[in-house]
GROMACS .gro file of C-alpha atoms in nm:
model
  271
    1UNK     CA    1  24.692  20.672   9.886
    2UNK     CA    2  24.601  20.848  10.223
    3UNK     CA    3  24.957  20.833  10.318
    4UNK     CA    4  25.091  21.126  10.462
    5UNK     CA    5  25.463  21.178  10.365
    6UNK     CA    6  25.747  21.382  10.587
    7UNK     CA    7  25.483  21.371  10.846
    8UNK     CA    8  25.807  21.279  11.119
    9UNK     CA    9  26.146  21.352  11.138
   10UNK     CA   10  26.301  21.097  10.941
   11UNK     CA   11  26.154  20.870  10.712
   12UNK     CA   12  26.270  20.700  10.382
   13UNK     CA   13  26.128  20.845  10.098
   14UNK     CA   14  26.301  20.885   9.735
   15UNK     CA   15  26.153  21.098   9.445
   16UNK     CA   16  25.994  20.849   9.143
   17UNK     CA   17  25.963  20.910   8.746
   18UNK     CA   18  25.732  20.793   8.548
   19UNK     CA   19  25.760  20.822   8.142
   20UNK     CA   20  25.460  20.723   7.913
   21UNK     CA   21  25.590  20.692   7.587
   22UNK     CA   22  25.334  20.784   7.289
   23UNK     CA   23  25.470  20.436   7.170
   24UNK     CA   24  25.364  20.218   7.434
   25UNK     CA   25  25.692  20.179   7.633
   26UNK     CA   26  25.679  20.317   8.016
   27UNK     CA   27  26.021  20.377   8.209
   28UNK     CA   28  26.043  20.419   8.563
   29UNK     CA   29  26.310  20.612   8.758
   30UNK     CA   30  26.367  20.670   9.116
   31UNK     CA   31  26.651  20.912   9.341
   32UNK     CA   32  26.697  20.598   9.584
   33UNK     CA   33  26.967  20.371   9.577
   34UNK     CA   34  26.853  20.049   9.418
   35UNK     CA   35  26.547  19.976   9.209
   36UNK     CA   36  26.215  19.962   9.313
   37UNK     CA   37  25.921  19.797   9.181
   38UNK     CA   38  25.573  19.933   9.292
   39UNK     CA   39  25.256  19.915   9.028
   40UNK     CA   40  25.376  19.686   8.809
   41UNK     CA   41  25.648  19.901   8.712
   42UNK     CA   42  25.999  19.894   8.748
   43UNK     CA   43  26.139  20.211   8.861
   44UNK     CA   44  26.542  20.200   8.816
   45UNK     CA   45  26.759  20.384   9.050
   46UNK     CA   46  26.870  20.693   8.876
   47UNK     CA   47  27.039  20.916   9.140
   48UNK     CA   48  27.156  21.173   8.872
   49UNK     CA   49  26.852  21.275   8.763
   50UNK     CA   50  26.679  21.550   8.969
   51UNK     CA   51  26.391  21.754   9.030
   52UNK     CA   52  26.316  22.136   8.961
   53UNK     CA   53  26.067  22.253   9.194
   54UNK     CA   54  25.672  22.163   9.137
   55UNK     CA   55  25.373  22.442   9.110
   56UNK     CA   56  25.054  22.374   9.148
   57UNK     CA   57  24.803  22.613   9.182
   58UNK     CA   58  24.404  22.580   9.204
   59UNK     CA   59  24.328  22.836   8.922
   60UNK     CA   60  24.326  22.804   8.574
   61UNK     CA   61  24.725  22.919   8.532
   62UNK     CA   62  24.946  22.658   8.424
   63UNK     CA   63  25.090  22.396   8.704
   64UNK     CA   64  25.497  22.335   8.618
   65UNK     CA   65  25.729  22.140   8.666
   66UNK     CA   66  26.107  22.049   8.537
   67UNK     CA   67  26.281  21.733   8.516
   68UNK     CA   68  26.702  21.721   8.416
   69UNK     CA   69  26.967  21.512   8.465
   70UNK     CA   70  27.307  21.303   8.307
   71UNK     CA   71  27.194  21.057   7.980
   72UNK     CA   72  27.361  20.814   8.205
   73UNK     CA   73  27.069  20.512   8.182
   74UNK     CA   74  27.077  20.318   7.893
   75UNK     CA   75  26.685  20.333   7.881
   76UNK     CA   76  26.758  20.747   7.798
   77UNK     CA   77  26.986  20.799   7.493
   78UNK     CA   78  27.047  21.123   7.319
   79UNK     CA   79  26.957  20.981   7.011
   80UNK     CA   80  26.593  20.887   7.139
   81UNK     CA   81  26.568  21.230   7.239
   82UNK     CA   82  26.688  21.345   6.923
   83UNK     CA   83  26.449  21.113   6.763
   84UNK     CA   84  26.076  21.250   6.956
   85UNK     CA   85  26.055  20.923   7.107
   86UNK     CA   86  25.990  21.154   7.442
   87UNK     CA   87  25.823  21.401   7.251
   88UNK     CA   88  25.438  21.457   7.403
   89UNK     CA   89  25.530  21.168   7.663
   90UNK     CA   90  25.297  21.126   7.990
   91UNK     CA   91  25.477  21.198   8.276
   92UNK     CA   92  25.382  21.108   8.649
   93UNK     CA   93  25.624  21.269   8.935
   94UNK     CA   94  25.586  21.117   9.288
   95UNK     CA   95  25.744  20.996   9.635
   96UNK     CA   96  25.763  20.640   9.759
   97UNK     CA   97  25.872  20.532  10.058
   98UNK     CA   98  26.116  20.255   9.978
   99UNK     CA   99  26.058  20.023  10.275
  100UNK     CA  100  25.714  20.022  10.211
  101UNK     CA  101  25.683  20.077   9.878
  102UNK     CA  102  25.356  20.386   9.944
  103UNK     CA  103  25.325  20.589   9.695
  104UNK     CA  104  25.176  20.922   9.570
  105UNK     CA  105  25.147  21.114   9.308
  106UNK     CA  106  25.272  21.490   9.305
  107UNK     CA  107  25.249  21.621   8.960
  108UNK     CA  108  25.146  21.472   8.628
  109UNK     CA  109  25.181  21.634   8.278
  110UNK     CA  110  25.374  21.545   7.953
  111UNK     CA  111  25.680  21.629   7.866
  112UNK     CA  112  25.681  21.980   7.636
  113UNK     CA  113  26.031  22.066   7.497
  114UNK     CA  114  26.355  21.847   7.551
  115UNK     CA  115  26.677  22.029   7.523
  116UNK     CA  116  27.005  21.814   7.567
  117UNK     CA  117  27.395  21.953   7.568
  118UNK     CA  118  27.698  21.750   7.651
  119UNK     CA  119  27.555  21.439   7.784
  120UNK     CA  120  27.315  21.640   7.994
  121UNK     CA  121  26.936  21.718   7.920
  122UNK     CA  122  26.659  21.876   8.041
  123UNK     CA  123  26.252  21.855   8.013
  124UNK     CA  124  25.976  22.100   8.055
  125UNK     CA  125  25.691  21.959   8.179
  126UNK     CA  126  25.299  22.048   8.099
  127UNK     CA  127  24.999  21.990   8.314
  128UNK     CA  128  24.653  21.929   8.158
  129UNK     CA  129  24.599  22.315   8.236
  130UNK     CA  130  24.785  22.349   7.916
  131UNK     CA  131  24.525  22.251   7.707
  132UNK     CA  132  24.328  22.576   7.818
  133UNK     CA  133  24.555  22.794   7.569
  134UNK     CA  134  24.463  22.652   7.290
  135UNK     CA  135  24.248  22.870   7.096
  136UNK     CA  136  23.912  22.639   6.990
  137UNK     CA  137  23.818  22.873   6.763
  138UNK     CA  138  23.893  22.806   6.396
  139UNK     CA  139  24.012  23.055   6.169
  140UNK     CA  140  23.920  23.118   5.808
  141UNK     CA  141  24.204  22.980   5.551
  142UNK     CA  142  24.174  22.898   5.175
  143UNK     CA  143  24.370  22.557   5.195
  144UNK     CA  144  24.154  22.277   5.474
  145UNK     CA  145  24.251  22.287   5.813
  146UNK     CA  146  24.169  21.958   5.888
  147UNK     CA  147  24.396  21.698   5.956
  148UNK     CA  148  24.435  21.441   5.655
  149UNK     CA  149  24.155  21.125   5.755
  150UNK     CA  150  24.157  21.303   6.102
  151UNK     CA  151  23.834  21.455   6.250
  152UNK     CA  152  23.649  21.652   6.006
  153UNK     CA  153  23.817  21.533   5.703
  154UNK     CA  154  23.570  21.179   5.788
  155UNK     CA  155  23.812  20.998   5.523
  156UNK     CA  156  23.941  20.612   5.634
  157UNK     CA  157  24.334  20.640   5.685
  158UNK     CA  158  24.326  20.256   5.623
  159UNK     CA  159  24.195  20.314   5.262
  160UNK     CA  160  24.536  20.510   5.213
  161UNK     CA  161  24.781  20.302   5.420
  162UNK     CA  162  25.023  20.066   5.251
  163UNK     CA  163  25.318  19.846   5.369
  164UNK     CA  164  25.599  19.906   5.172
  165UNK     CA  165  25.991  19.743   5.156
  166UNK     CA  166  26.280  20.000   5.144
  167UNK     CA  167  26.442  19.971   4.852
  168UNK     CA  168  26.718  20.203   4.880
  169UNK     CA  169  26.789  20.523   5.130
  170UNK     CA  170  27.036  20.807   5.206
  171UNK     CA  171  27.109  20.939   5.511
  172UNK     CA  172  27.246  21.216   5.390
  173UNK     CA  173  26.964  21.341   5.120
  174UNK     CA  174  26.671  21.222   5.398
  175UNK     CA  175  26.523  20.999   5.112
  176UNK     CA  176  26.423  20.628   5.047
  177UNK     CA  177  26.314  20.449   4.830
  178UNK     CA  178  26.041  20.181   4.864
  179UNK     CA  179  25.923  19.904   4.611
  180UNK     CA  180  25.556  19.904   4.436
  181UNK     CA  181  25.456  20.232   4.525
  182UNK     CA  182  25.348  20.521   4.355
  183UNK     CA  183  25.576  20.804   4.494
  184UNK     CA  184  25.386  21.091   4.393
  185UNK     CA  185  25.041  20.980   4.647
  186UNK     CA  186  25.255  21.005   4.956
  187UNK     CA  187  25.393  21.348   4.933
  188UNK     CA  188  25.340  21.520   5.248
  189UNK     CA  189  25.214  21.162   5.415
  190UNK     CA  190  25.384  20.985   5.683
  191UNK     CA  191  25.631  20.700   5.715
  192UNK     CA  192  25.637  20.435   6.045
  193UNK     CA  193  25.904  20.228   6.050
  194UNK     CA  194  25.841  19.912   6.125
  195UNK     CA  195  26.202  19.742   6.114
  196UNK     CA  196  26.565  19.921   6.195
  197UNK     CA  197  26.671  20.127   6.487
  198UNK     CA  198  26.403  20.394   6.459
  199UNK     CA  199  26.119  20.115   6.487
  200UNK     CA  200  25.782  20.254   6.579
  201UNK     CA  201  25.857  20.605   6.489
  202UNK     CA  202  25.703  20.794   6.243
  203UNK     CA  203  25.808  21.114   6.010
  204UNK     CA  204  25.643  21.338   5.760
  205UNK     CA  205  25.710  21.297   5.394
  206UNK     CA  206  25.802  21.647   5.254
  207UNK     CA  207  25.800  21.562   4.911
  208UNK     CA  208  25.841  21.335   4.609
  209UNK     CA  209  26.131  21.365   4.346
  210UNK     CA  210  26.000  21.069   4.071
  211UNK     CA  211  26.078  20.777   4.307
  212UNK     CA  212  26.256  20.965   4.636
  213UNK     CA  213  26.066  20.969   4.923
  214UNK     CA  214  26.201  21.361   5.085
  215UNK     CA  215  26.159  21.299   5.439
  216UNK     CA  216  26.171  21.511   5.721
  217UNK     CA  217  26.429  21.340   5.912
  218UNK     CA  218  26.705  21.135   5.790
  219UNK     CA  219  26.630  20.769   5.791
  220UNK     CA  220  26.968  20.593   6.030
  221UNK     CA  221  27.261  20.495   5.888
  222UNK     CA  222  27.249  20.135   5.986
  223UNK     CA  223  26.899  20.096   5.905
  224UNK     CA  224  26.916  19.723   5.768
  225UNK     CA  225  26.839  19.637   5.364
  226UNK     CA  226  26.505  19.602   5.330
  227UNK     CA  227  26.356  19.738   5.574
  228UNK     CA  228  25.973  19.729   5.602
  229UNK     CA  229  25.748  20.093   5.635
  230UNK     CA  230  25.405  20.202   5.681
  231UNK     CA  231  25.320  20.462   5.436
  232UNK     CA  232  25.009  20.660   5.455
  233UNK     CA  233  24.942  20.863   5.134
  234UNK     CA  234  24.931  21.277   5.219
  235UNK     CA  235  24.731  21.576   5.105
  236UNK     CA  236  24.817  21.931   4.989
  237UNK     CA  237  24.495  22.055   5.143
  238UNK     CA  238  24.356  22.225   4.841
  239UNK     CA  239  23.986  22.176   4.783
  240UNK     CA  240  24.141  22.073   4.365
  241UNK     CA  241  24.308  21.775   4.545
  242UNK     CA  242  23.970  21.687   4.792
  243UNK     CA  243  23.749  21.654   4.486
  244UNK     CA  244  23.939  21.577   4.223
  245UNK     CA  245  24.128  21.229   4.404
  246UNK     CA  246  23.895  21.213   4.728
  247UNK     CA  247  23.572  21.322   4.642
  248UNK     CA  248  23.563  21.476   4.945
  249UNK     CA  249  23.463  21.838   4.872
  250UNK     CA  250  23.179  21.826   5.065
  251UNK     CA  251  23.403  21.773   5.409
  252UNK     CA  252  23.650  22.027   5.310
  253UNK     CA  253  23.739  22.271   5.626
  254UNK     CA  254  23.829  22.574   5.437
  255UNK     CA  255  23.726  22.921   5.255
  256UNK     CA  256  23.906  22.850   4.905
  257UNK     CA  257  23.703  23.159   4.736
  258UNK     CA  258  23.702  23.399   5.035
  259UNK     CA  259  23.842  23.720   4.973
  260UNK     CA  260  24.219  23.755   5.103
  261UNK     CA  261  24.370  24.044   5.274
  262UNK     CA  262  24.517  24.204   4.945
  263UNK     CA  263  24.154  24.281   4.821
  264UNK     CA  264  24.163  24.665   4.929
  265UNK     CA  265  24.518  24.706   4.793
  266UNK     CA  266  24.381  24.589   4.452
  267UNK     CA  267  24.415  24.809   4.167
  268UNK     CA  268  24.156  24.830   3.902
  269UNK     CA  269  24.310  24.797   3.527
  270UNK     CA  270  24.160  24.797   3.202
  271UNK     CA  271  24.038  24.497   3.029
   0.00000   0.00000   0.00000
């Protein structure tokens, strides 16, 4: 858009939103009165949530930006938040002119860390620029350090994905249940939901207790009898578990038999 905005005295131009969602939903917010719609999305007039100023700079520090406001809309519960729904979500920050509907974009990151307190939240934003402070360099470790049937551990997370029925679950304890499964494979795995108020969300599996399923987060209260999952099975890292049940030794990403930082402190004693 070659647009050039606040070029005159007055002109009528409202702040936008735009929120990505990891699971495929995108919200649209805007400072003006009524709604708007503008590339194909809907942006809903939300005059109580406000910009932080925007930095941008043309070297390799980090651009930043800060978006709060009242849990007001109905598409922005503090559950969701509470959930990660808006964890890691791709967010575009513009101006429109609302007669016209022009638009440009100011700022785009995703959203960082998500803090909320008395029906009031607030959202640090990251640019792409954050991606620079991530070390690339890998560091020795005796357990793999590749992500289970990610990159580098080459194995086919459809081979160890089931769908599974919730048999029973407690909110309280974080566990479920689920029918036909073996329990003790998905320690340290993941669970989607795929039925319930938390569909399309996913959380770790910390560990098995015979049937119980330990997870992470607690599973909702009014999360409906059986209630379908996605279970993919989890690994401990340890190059016993990628030979012995994956035959995958040859992919492991680790130093299993590389002295550890103890060695010099070792003490010799008799045999």
């Amino acid at each position: 858009m070659s647009r050039t905005f606040f070029a005159s005295e007055l002109e009528g131009v409202a702040t936008f939103w735009r929120i990505e969602r990891r699971d495929g939903v995108t919200l649209g917010f805007s400072r003006h009165d009524r709604d708007l719609r503008f590339d194909g999305v809907l942006h809903r007039a939300a005059p109580g949530m406000l910009p932080s100023a925007i930095r941008r700079s043309s070297d390799l520090s980090q651009d930043s930006a800060e978006m709060e406001g009242a849990l007001s809309h109905d598409t922005i519960t503090q559950q969701d938040l509470a959930d990660g729904r808006y964890d890691g979500a791709q967010v575009a920050v513009g101006a429109v002119d609302w007669e016209t509907l022009e638009n440009a974009i100011l700022y785009r990151g995703a959203i960082g860390t998500v803090s909320g307190e008395a029906g009031r939240y607030a959202a640090q934003l990251q640019s792409a620029k954050a991606a620079l402070d991530t070390d690339p360099v890998p560091r020795t470790s005796p357990t793999c350090r590749a992500r289970f049937c990610g990159p580098g551990c080459t194995l086919s997370p459809a081979r160890f994905t089931v769908e599974a029925t919730v048999t029973t679950f407690d909110a309280d304890a974080s566990t479920i249940t689920a029918a036909s499964i073996n329990s003790s494979l998905y320690a340290y795995g993941t669970l989607t939901w795929l039925d319930g108020p938390q569909v399309g969300l996913s959380v770790r599996i910390l560990q098995n207790d015979e049937d119980l399923l330990i997870l992470e987060r607690p599973p909702a209260i009014n999360t409906p009898a059986n209630a379908r999952v996605r279970l993919r099975q989890g690994c401990d890292h340890t190059l016993a578990t990628c030979a012995d049940r994956f035959g995958n030794a040859i992919n492991f990403q680790g130093e299993p038999f590389l002295p550890g930082n103890d060695l010099l402190t070792r003490t010799p004693f008799a045999q």
